[in-house]
């Protein structure tokens, strides 16, 4: 994990972002992951007011700085990294995937070096001139549709993914949940849950323990059984038998 | 990496999403990362038309399915995973971080098990009843502001981060870029670049090789020097000396 001081050494620089909603979305993602330093490069006044409507982004936007040029915005940075959708243009820079790039950015900030992470405009990305300020580029690997790489992600989503990767920790803790062991379909489990509810009703368990008998409680109970697909009809057979017996023995019948 | 067949085994289920723009953003993120199966659970007609304006999401939205209940939407799934911002409510389920959850989801789909990944409404997330359909929950670790965990991410951004993690590959390839070795500030490098341009102009290099002399070319040239901070004044001193000598020897001076 990055410390607060390290997070503060990373500037997110938005170059020619046109849409205030996107600026707000980037600020919100920064807030979510603990980043604070937003810089905006635009040749027109930034519509901060519109962006400020973004939820939970106000602290980041209040500290945001405006610059007229990329050179000014990155002047104090010792590592300048551009984001790109590879394949858009002839790239003269080294290009790393986001997962390759993140450790290098973390190493830079842990070594006290201010880092600038540049995002280009929604439509065109970073221009060649803007990229020339960068030491190298990073790209978020995407699915290649019909052999063509997808041109670009939504700006707010791309920023969220990049910032997530920067603070991502590779926890190896295993909580002992065996995802692959759960093989009964949810629809079968739901049918089992309904039959269980019917049984509890018939036995008056529901009347005695109403708090344990609502749908959500019973569903969790059934889910925790971790049933194999073949076990579901067995359990349903057992419950049907119980119900049959209860109803047959009902007084007055 | 997940294969196309494995990607197709993962359903993204949006429960009570209110904002068509968010549905569109989720669809776009799915398209970006190669996912195709979107399911919507709502008790009102889904405003697909509005969502369809989202860039590059049309293929996903065209295949999207509507369901009246969560039970219907997950009926064919053998692993149902809910997303949550931990701390919102008493959680009775196991909660894994996204990085812990992704390998378990990949293991399930590689073992042929259909998986449903549930996202709750923008305002309230998944309700307890909706969560009761889930085998376990995943959470995107966020920065704790003032000791309070941030309540929730923007829906489109949360989906993008989750889907990114599912297809993320931990490439270890090192492209030989030494990020930490670049320690000169970008502002100093830019001053060096300007002085180099002046020198090339004075030597008529610029006139003879205009294609090599534009600002972007020279900036990349200087960036690739990988200068230590202390080297910058040395190089600037060299160039200033060249310029001084050139101007002193200028004919007619």
Coordinates of C-alpha atoms in Angstrom, one line a residue:
Chain A
X1 CA 0.0 0.0 0.0
X2 CA 1.1 3.6 -0.7
X3 CA 1.4 5.9 2.3
X4 CA -0.4 9.2 2.4
X5 CA 2.9 11.0 1.6
X6 CA 3.4 8.7 -1.4
X7 CA -0.1 9.2 -2.6
X8 CA 0.4 13.0 -2.4
X9 CA 3.5 12.6 -4.7
X10 CA 1.3 11.4 -7.6
X11 CA -0.4 14.1 -9.7
X12 CA -3.3 13.2 -12.0
X13 CA -3.0 15.5 -15.0
X14 CA -6.0 15.9 -17.3
X15 CA -5.1 17.3 -20.6
X16 CA -7.9 19.0 -22.6
X17 CA -10.7 17.1 -20.8
X18 CA -13.8 18.6 -22.3
X19 CA -16.6 17.2 -20.2
X20 CA -17.0 18.6 -16.7
X21 CA -18.8 15.3 -15.7
X22 CA -15.6 13.4 -16.6
X23 CA -13.4 15.8 -14.6
X24 CA -15.8 15.2 -11.7
X25 CA -15.7 11.4 -12.2
X26 CA -11.9 11.4 -12.2
X27 CA -11.9 13.5 -9.0
X28 CA -14.3 11.1 -7.4
X29 CA -12.1 8.1 -8.2
X30 CA -9.1 9.9 -6.8
X31 CA -11.0 10.5 -3.6
X32 CA -12.1 6.9 -3.5
X33 CA -8.5 5.6 -3.6
X34 CA -6.8 8.4 -1.5
X35 CA -5.2 10.6 -4.2
X36 CA -5.5 14.3 -3.8
X37 CA -3.5 16.2 -6.5
X38 CA -5.5 16.9 -9.6
X39 CA -4.1 19.2 -12.4
X40 CA -6.0 20.4 -15.4
X41 CA -4.4 21.6 -18.6
X42 CA -6.8 23.5 -20.8
X43 CA -6.7 26.5 -23.0
X44 CA -10.1 27.6 -21.7
X45 CA -11.4 28.2 -18.2
X46 CA -12.1 24.9 -16.5
X47 CA -15.8 24.5 -15.7
X48 CA -15.0 23.5 -12.1
X49 CA -18.5 24.4 -10.9
X50 CA -20.1 21.7 -13.0
X51 CA -17.5 19.2 -12.0
X52 CA -18.0 20.0 -8.3
X53 CA -21.5 18.4 -8.5
X54 CA -19.7 15.0 -8.6
X55 CA -20.3 13.1 -5.4
X56 CA -17.5 13.1 -2.9
X57 CA -15.0 14.8 -5.1
X58 CA -15.2 18.2 -3.5
X59 CA -12.0 17.9 -1.5
X60 CA -10.0 16.9 -4.6
X61 CA -11.6 19.6 -6.8
X62 CA -11.0 22.3 -4.2
X63 CA -7.3 21.6 -4.4
X64 CA -7.2 21.2 -8.2
X65 CA -4.8 23.4 -10.1
X66 CA -5.1 24.8 -13.7
X67 CA -2.2 25.1 -16.1
X68 CA -1.9 26.5 -19.6
X69 CA 0.5 23.9 -20.9
X70 CA 1.6 20.4 -20.2
X71 CA 5.1 21.6 -19.7
X72 CA 3.9 23.8 -16.7
X73 CA 1.8 21.0 -15.3
X74 CA 4.7 18.5 -15.2
X75 CA 7.5 20.9 -14.4
X76 CA 8.1 19.6 -10.9
X77 CA 7.7 15.9 -11.8
X78 CA 10.6 13.5 -12.0
X79 CA 8.6 10.8 -13.7
X80 CA 6.0 11.7 -16.3
X81 CA 3.8 8.8 -17.5
X82 CA 1.2 9.1 -20.3
X83 CA -1.8 6.9 -20.7
X84 CA -2.6 5.6 -24.2
X85 CA -4.8 3.2 -26.1
X86 CA -2.0 1.4 -28.0
X87 CA -2.4 1.2 -31.8
X88 CA -3.8 4.6 -32.2
X89 CA -0.7 6.1 -33.7
X90 CA 2.9 5.3 -34.2
X91 CA 4.3 5.2 -30.7
X92 CA 7.9 6.2 -30.2
X93 CA 7.8 5.6 -26.5
X94 CA 8.1 2.4 -24.5
X95 CA 4.6 1.2 -23.6
X96 CA 4.0 -0.8 -20.4
X97 CA 0.8 -2.5 -19.4
X98 CA -0.9 -1.0 -16.4
X99 CA 0.2 -4.0 -14.2
X100 CA 3.8 -3.6 -15.4
X101 CA 3.7 0.2 -14.9
X102 CA 2.3 0.3 -11.3
X103 CA 5.4 -1.1 -9.5
X104 CA 7.6 1.4 -11.3
X105 CA 5.4 4.3 -10.3
X106 CA 5.3 3.0 -6.7
X107 CA 9.1 2.7 -6.7
X108 CA 9.4 6.3 -7.9
X109 CA 7.2 7.8 -5.3
X110 CA 8.7 5.7 -2.5
X111 CA 12.1 7.1 -3.7
X112 CA 10.7 10.6 -3.2
X113 CA 10.2 11.4 -6.9
X114 CA 7.0 13.3 -7.8
X115 CA 5.1 11.5 -10.6
X116 CA 2.7 12.9 -13.1
X117 CA 0.1 10.6 -14.7
X118 CA -1.3 12.1 -17.9
X119 CA -4.7 11.4 -19.4
X120 CA -5.6 13.0 -22.8
X121 CA -8.8 14.3 -24.1
X122 CA -11.9 12.0 -24.3
X123 CA -11.9 12.1 -28.1
X124 CA -8.3 12.0 -29.2
X125 CA -6.2 11.0 -26.2
X126 CA -2.7 12.6 -25.8
X127 CA -1.2 14.2 -28.9
X128 CA 2.3 13.4 -30.0
X129 CA 3.5 16.7 -28.7
X130 CA 1.8 16.0 -25.3
X131 CA 3.3 12.5 -25.2
X132 CA 6.8 13.9 -25.9
X133 CA 6.7 15.1 -22.3
X134 CA 6.4 11.6 -21.1
X135 CA 9.2 9.2 -20.1
X136 CA 7.1 6.3 -21.1
X137 CA 3.5 5.3 -21.6
X138 CA 1.1 2.9 -20.0
X139 CA -1.9 1.2 -21.5
X140 CA -4.9 -0.7 -20.0
X141 CA -5.1 -4.0 -21.8
X142 CA -8.5 -4.4 -23.5
X143 CA -10.3 -7.0 -25.4
X144 CA -9.5 -6.9 -29.1
X145 CA -12.8 -6.8 -31.0
X146 CA -12.5 -8.2 -34.5
X147 CA -8.8 -8.0 -34.3
X148 CA -9.0 -4.2 -33.7
X149 CA -8.0 -2.9 -30.4
X150 CA -10.8 -0.9 -28.8
X151 CA -9.9 2.8 -29.2
X152 CA -10.3 4.1 -25.7
X153 CA -12.0 3.8 -22.4
X154 CA -14.3 6.3 -20.8
X155 CA -12.1 8.8 -19.1
X156 CA -13.5 8.4 -15.6
X157 CA -13.4 4.6 -15.8
X158 CA -9.8 4.6 -17.2
X159 CA -8.7 6.8 -14.3
X160 CA -10.5 4.6 -11.7
X161 CA -8.8 1.5 -13.2
X162 CA -5.4 3.1 -13.2
X163 CA -5.7 4.4 -9.6
X164 CA -7.1 1.1 -8.4
X165 CA -4.0 -0.7 -9.8
X166 CA -1.6 1.8 -8.2
X167 CA -3.0 1.1 -4.7
X168 CA -3.8 -2.6 -5.4
X169 CA -2.3 -5.0 -3.0
X170 CA -1.8 -8.6 -3.8
X171 CA -3.2 -10.1 -0.7
X172 CA -2.6 -13.8 -0.6
X173 CA -4.8 -14.4 2.4
X174 CA -7.2 -17.2 1.6
X175 CA -10.4 -17.0 3.6
X176 CA -11.1 -20.7 3.0
X177 CA -14.0 -20.1 0.6
X178 CA -14.1 -22.9 -1.9
X179 CA -15.7 -21.2 -4.9
X180 CA -15.3 -24.2 -7.1
X181 CA -17.1 -26.5 -4.7
X182 CA -20.4 -24.7 -5.0
X183 CA -21.9 -26.3 -8.0
X184 CA -25.7 -26.4 -7.5
X185 CA -27.4 -23.8 -9.7
X186 CA -28.9 -20.9 -7.8
X187 CA -32.4 -21.6 -9.2
X188 CA -32.3 -25.1 -7.7
X189 CA -31.2 -23.8 -4.4
X190 CA -34.1 -21.3 -4.5
X191 CA -36.6 -24.1 -5.1
X192 CA -35.0 -25.9 -2.1
X193 CA -35.4 -22.8 0.0
X194 CA -39.1 -22.4 -0.9
X195 CA -39.7 -26.0 0.0
X196 CA -37.8 -25.5 3.3
X197 CA -40.0 -22.5 4.1
X198 CA -43.1 -24.5 3.4
X199 CA -41.9 -27.2 5.7
X200 CA -41.0 -24.8 8.5
X201 CA -44.5 -23.3 8.1
X202 CA -46.1 -26.7 8.3
X203 CA -44.2 -27.6 11.4
X204 CA -45.0 -24.2 13.1
X205 CA -41.2 -23.5 13.4
X206 CA -42.0 -20.3 11.5
X207 CA -44.5 -19.3 14.2
X208 CA -42.0 -20.0 17.0
X209 CA -38.9 -18.6 15.4
X210 CA -40.1 -15.9 13.0
X211 CA -36.7 -14.0 13.0
X212 CA -35.0 -17.1 11.6
X213 CA -37.6 -17.8 9.0
X214 CA -37.7 -14.9 6.6
X215 CA -36.6 -15.5 3.0
X216 CA -33.2 -13.9 3.3
X217 CA -32.3 -16.0 6.4
X218 CA -33.3 -19.2 4.8
X219 CA -31.6 -18.4 1.6
X220 CA -28.3 -17.8 3.4
X221 CA -28.8 -21.0 5.3
X222 CA -29.3 -23.0 2.1
X223 CA -26.5 -21.2 0.3
X224 CA -24.1 -22.1 3.2
X225 CA -24.9 -25.7 2.6
X226 CA -22.5 -25.5 -0.4
X227 CA -24.6 -28.1 -2.2
X228 CA -23.4 -30.2 -5.1
X229 CA -25.9 -30.3 -8.0
X230 CA -26.8 -33.9 -7.3
X231 CA -27.6 -33.2 -3.6
X232 CA -30.4 -30.8 -4.4
X233 CA -33.0 -33.4 -5.5
X234 CA -32.0 -35.6 -2.4
X235 CA -32.8 -32.7 0.0
X236 CA -35.9 -31.8 -1.9
X237 CA -37.1 -35.5 -1.6
X238 CA -36.5 -35.5 2.1
X239 CA -38.5 -32.3 2.6
X240 CA -41.3 -33.5 0.4
X241 CA -41.5 -36.6 2.5
X242 CA -41.7 -34.6 5.7
X243 CA -44.5 -32.5 4.2
X244 CA -46.4 -35.5 3.0
X245 CA -46.1 -37.1 6.4
X246 CA -47.2 -33.9 8.3
X247 CA -50.2 -33.4 6.1
X248 CA -51.3 -37.0 6.2
X249 CA -51.2 -37.0 10.0
X250 CA -52.9 -33.6 10.4
X251 CA -55.8 -33.9 12.9
X252 CA -59.2 -33.7 11.3
X253 CA -58.0 -35.1 8.0
Chain B
X1 CA -6.4 -14.5 -19.5
X2 CA -9.9 -15.6 -19.7
X3 CA -11.0 -17.2 -23.0
X4 CA -14.0 -16.0 -24.9
X5 CA -16.0 -19.0 -23.6
X6 CA -15.0 -18.2 -20.0
X7 CA -15.9 -14.5 -20.4
X8 CA -19.3 -15.6 -21.7
X9 CA -19.9 -17.5 -18.5
X10 CA -19.8 -14.4 -16.4
X11 CA -23.0 -12.4 -16.1
X12 CA -23.0 -8.8 -14.8
X13 CA -26.3 -8.3 -13.0
X14 CA -27.4 -4.7 -12.2
X15 CA -30.0 -4.7 -9.5
X16 CA -32.2 -1.6 -9.4
X17 CA -29.8 0.6 -11.3
X18 CA -31.7 3.9 -11.7
X19 CA -29.6 5.9 -14.1
X20 CA -29.5 4.9 -17.8
X21 CA -26.1 6.6 -18.1
X22 CA -24.7 4.2 -15.5
X23 CA -26.2 1.2 -17.3
X24 CA -24.5 2.5 -20.4
X25 CA -21.2 3.0 -18.6
X26 CA -21.3 -0.6 -17.3
X27 CA -22.0 -1.9 -20.7
X28 CA -19.1 0.1 -22.2
X29 CA -16.7 -1.3 -19.6
X30 CA -18.0 -4.8 -20.4
X31 CA -17.3 -4.2 -24.1
X32 CA -13.8 -2.8 -23.3
X33 CA -12.8 -6.0 -21.4
X34 CA -14.6 -8.5 -23.6
X35 CA -17.7 -9.4 -21.4
X36 CA -21.0 -9.8 -23.2
X37 CA -23.7 -10.9 -20.8
X38 CA -25.6 -8.1 -19.0
X39 CA -28.7 -8.7 -16.9
X40 CA -30.9 -6.0 -15.4
X41 CA -33.2 -6.5 -12.5
X42 CA -35.8 -3.8 -12.1
X43 CA -39.4 -3.4 -11.2
X44 CA -39.9 -0.9 -14.0
X45 CA -39.1 -1.0 -17.7
X46 CA -35.4 -0.4 -18.2
X47 CA -34.6 2.8 -20.2
X48 CA -32.4 0.9 -22.6
X49 CA -32.8 3.6 -25.3
X50 CA -31.0 6.2 -23.1
X51 CA -28.3 3.7 -22.1
X52 CA -27.8 2.8 -25.8
X53 CA -26.3 6.3 -26.4
X54 CA -23.2 5.1 -24.5
X55 CA -20.2 4.8 -26.7
X56 CA -19.3 1.3 -27.9
X57 CA -21.8 -0.4 -25.6
X58 CA -24.4 -1.3 -28.3
X59 CA -23.4 -4.9 -28.7
X60 CA -23.7 -5.6 -25.0
X61 CA -26.9 -3.7 -24.6
X62 CA -28.5 -5.4 -27.6
X63 CA -28.0 -8.7 -25.8
X64 CA -29.0 -7.4 -22.4
X65 CA -31.8 -9.3 -20.6
X66 CA -34.3 -8.0 -18.1
X67 CA -35.6 -9.9 -15.0
X68 CA -38.2 -9.1 -12.4
X69 CA -36.3 -10.6 -9.5
X70 CA -32.8 -11.4 -8.5
X71 CA -33.8 -15.0 -8.1
X72 CA -34.7 -15.2 -11.8
X73 CA -31.6 -13.3 -12.9
X74 CA -29.2 -15.7 -11.1
X75 CA -31.2 -19.0 -11.5
X76 CA -28.7 -20.6 -13.9
X77 CA -25.6 -19.4 -12.0
X78 CA -23.5 -21.8 -9.9
X79 CA -21.6 -19.0 -8.2
X80 CA -23.3 -15.8 -7.2
X81 CA -21.0 -13.0 -6.0
X82 CA -22.3 -9.6 -4.6
X83 CA -20.3 -6.4 -4.6
X84 CA -20.4 -4.3 -1.5
X85 CA -18.8 -1.3 0.3
X86 CA -17.9 -3.0 3.5
X87 CA -19.0 -1.4 6.7
X88 CA -22.4 -0.3 5.3
X89 CA -24.4 -2.9 7.2
X90 CA -23.9 -6.0 9.3
X91 CA -22.5 -8.4 6.8
X92 CA -23.4 -12.0 7.4
X93 CA -21.4 -13.2 4.4
X94 CA -17.7 -13.8 3.9
X95 CA -16.2 -10.7 2.2
X96 CA -13.2 -10.9 -0.1
X97 CA -11.2 -8.1 -1.6
X98 CA -11.5 -7.8 -5.3
X99 CA -7.9 -9.2 -5.8
X100 CA -8.8 -12.2 -3.6
X101 CA -12.1 -12.8 -5.4
X102 CA -10.9 -12.7 -9.0
X103 CA -8.9 -16.0 -8.9
X104 CA -11.9 -17.7 -7.4
X105 CA -14.2 -16.4 -10.1
X106 CA -11.8 -17.4 -12.8
X107 CA -11.5 -20.9 -11.3
X108 CA -15.3 -21.2 -11.3
X109 CA -15.7 -20.3 -15.0
X110 CA -12.7 -22.3 -16.1
X111 CA -14.5 -25.2 -14.3
X112 CA -17.5 -24.6 -16.5
X113 CA -19.6 -22.9 -13.7
X114 CA -21.7 -19.9 -14.8
X115 CA -21.1 -16.9 -12.4
X116 CA -23.3 -14.0 -11.6
X117 CA -21.6 -10.7 -10.4
X118 CA -24.2 -8.5 -8.7
X119 CA -24.1 -4.7 -8.4
X120 CA -26.7 -2.9 -6.3
X121 CA -28.4 0.4 -6.9
X122 CA -26.3 3.6 -7.0
X123 CA -27.7 4.9 -3.7
X124 CA -28.1 1.9 -1.5
X125 CA -26.1 -0.9 -2.9
X126 CA -27.5 -4.5 -2.5
X127 CA -30.1 -5.0 0.1
X128 CA -29.8 -7.8 2.7
X129 CA -32.4 -9.7 0.8
X130 CA -30.5 -9.3 -2.5
X131 CA -27.3 -10.3 -0.8
X132 CA -28.9 -13.4 0.5
X133 CA -28.7 -14.8 -3.0
X134 CA -24.9 -14.5 -2.9
X135 CA -22.4 -17.2 -1.9
X136 CA -20.0 -14.5 -0.8
X137 CA -19.3 -10.8 -1.4
X138 CA -16.4 -8.9 -2.8
X139 CA -15.3 -5.3 -2.0
X140 CA -13.0 -2.9 -3.8
X141 CA -10.6 -1.7 -1.1
X142 CA -10.8 2.1 -0.8
X143 CA -9.1 4.8 1.1
X144 CA -10.5 5.3 4.6
X145 CA -11.2 9.0 5.0
X146 CA -11.2 10.2 8.6
X147 CA -11.4 6.6 9.7
X148 CA -14.7 6.1 7.8
X149 CA -14.7 3.9 4.8
X150 CA -15.9 5.6 1.7
X151 CA -19.5 4.5 1.2
X152 CA -19.5 3.5 -2.4
X153 CA -17.9 4.1 -5.8
X154 CA -19.7 5.3 -8.9
X155 CA -21.4 2.3 -10.5
X156 CA -19.7 2.5 -13.9
X157 CA -16.3 3.0 -12.3
X158 CA -16.8 0.1 -9.8
X159 CA -17.8 -2.2 -12.7
X160 CA -14.8 -1.1 -14.8
X161 CA -12.4 -1.9 -11.9
X162 CA -14.0 -5.3 -11.1
X163 CA -13.9 -6.3 -14.8
X164 CA -10.4 -5.1 -15.2
X165 CA -9.3 -7.2 -12.2
X166 CA -11.1 -10.3 -13.7
X167 CA -9.1 -10.1 -16.9
X168 CA -5.9 -8.7 -15.3
X169 CA -2.8 -10.7 -16.1
X170 CA 0.2 -10.4 -13.9
X171 CA 2.8 -10.0 -16.6
X172 CA 6.3 -10.0 -15.1
X173 CA 8.0 -9.1 -18.3
X174 CA 10.3 -6.2 -17.6
X175 CA 10.9 -3.9 -20.5
X176 CA 14.1 -2.6 -19.0
X177 CA 12.8 0.8 -18.2
X178 CA 14.4 2.1 -15.1
X179 CA 11.8 4.4 -13.7
X180 CA 13.7 5.2 -10.6
X181 CA 16.8 6.2 -12.5
X182 CA 15.1 9.2 -14.0
X183 CA 15.5 11.9 -11.4
X184 CA 15.8 15.2 -13.2
X185 CA 12.6 17.3 -12.9
X186 CA 10.7 17.7 -16.1
X187 CA 10.9 21.5 -15.8
X188 CA 14.7 21.3 -15.8
X189 CA 14.7 18.9 -18.8
X190 CA 12.4 21.4 -20.6
X191 CA 14.9 24.2 -20.0
X192 CA 17.6 22.0 -21.4
X193 CA 15.5 21.2 -24.4
X194 CA 14.9 24.9 -25.1
X195 CA 18.7 25.6 -24.9
X196 CA 19.4 22.7 -27.2
X197 CA 16.9 24.1 -29.7
X198 CA 18.6 27.4 -29.5
X199 CA 21.9 25.8 -30.1
X200 CA 20.7 23.8 -33.1
X201 CA 19.2 26.9 -34.6
X202 CA 22.5 28.8 -34.1
X203 CA 24.4 26.0 -35.8
X204 CA 22.0 25.8 -38.7
X205 CA 21.3 22.1 -37.8
X206 CA 17.6 23.1 -37.7
X207 CA 17.7 24.4 -41.3
X208 CA 19.4 21.2 -42.5
X209 CA 17.4 18.7 -40.5
X210 CA 14.0 20.3 -39.8
X211 CA 12.3 17.0 -39.3
X212 CA 14.6 16.2 -36.3
X213 CA 14.3 19.6 -34.8
X214 CA 10.7 20.2 -33.8
X215 CA 9.9 20.5 -30.1
X216 CA 8.4 17.0 -29.6
X217 CA 11.5 15.3 -31.2
X218 CA 13.9 17.3 -29.1
X219 CA 11.9 16.7 -26.0
X220 CA 12.0 12.9 -26.5
X221 CA 15.7 13.1 -27.3
X222 CA 16.3 14.9 -24.0
X223 CA 13.9 12.6 -22.0
X224 CA 15.8 9.5 -23.3
X225 CA 19.0 10.9 -21.8
X226 CA 17.6 9.7 -18.5
X227 CA 19.4 12.5 -16.7
X228 CA 20.2 12.7 -13.0
X229 CA 19.2 16.0 -11.5
X230 CA 22.9 17.0 -11.1
X231 CA 23.6 16.4 -14.8
X232 CA 21.2 19.0 -16.0
X233 CA 23.3 22.1 -15.1
X234 CA 26.4 20.4 -16.6
X235 CA 24.7 19.9 -19.9
X236 CA 23.2 23.4 -19.8
X237 CA 26.7 24.8 -19.1
X238 CA 28.1 22.9 -22.1
X239 CA 25.4 24.3 -24.4
X240 CA 25.7 27.8 -23.1
X241 CA 29.4 27.7 -23.8
X242 CA 28.7 26.5 -27.4
X243 CA 26.3 29.3 -27.9
X244 CA 28.7 31.9 -26.5
X245 CA 31.5 30.7 -28.8
X246 CA 29.2 30.6 -31.9
X247 CA 28.0 34.1 -31.3
X248 CA 31.5 35.5 -30.5
X249 CA 32.8 34.1 -33.7
X250 CA 29.8 35.3 -35.9
X251 CA 31.1 37.0 -39.0
X252 CA 30.4 40.7 -38.9
X253 CA 30.4 40.9 -35.1

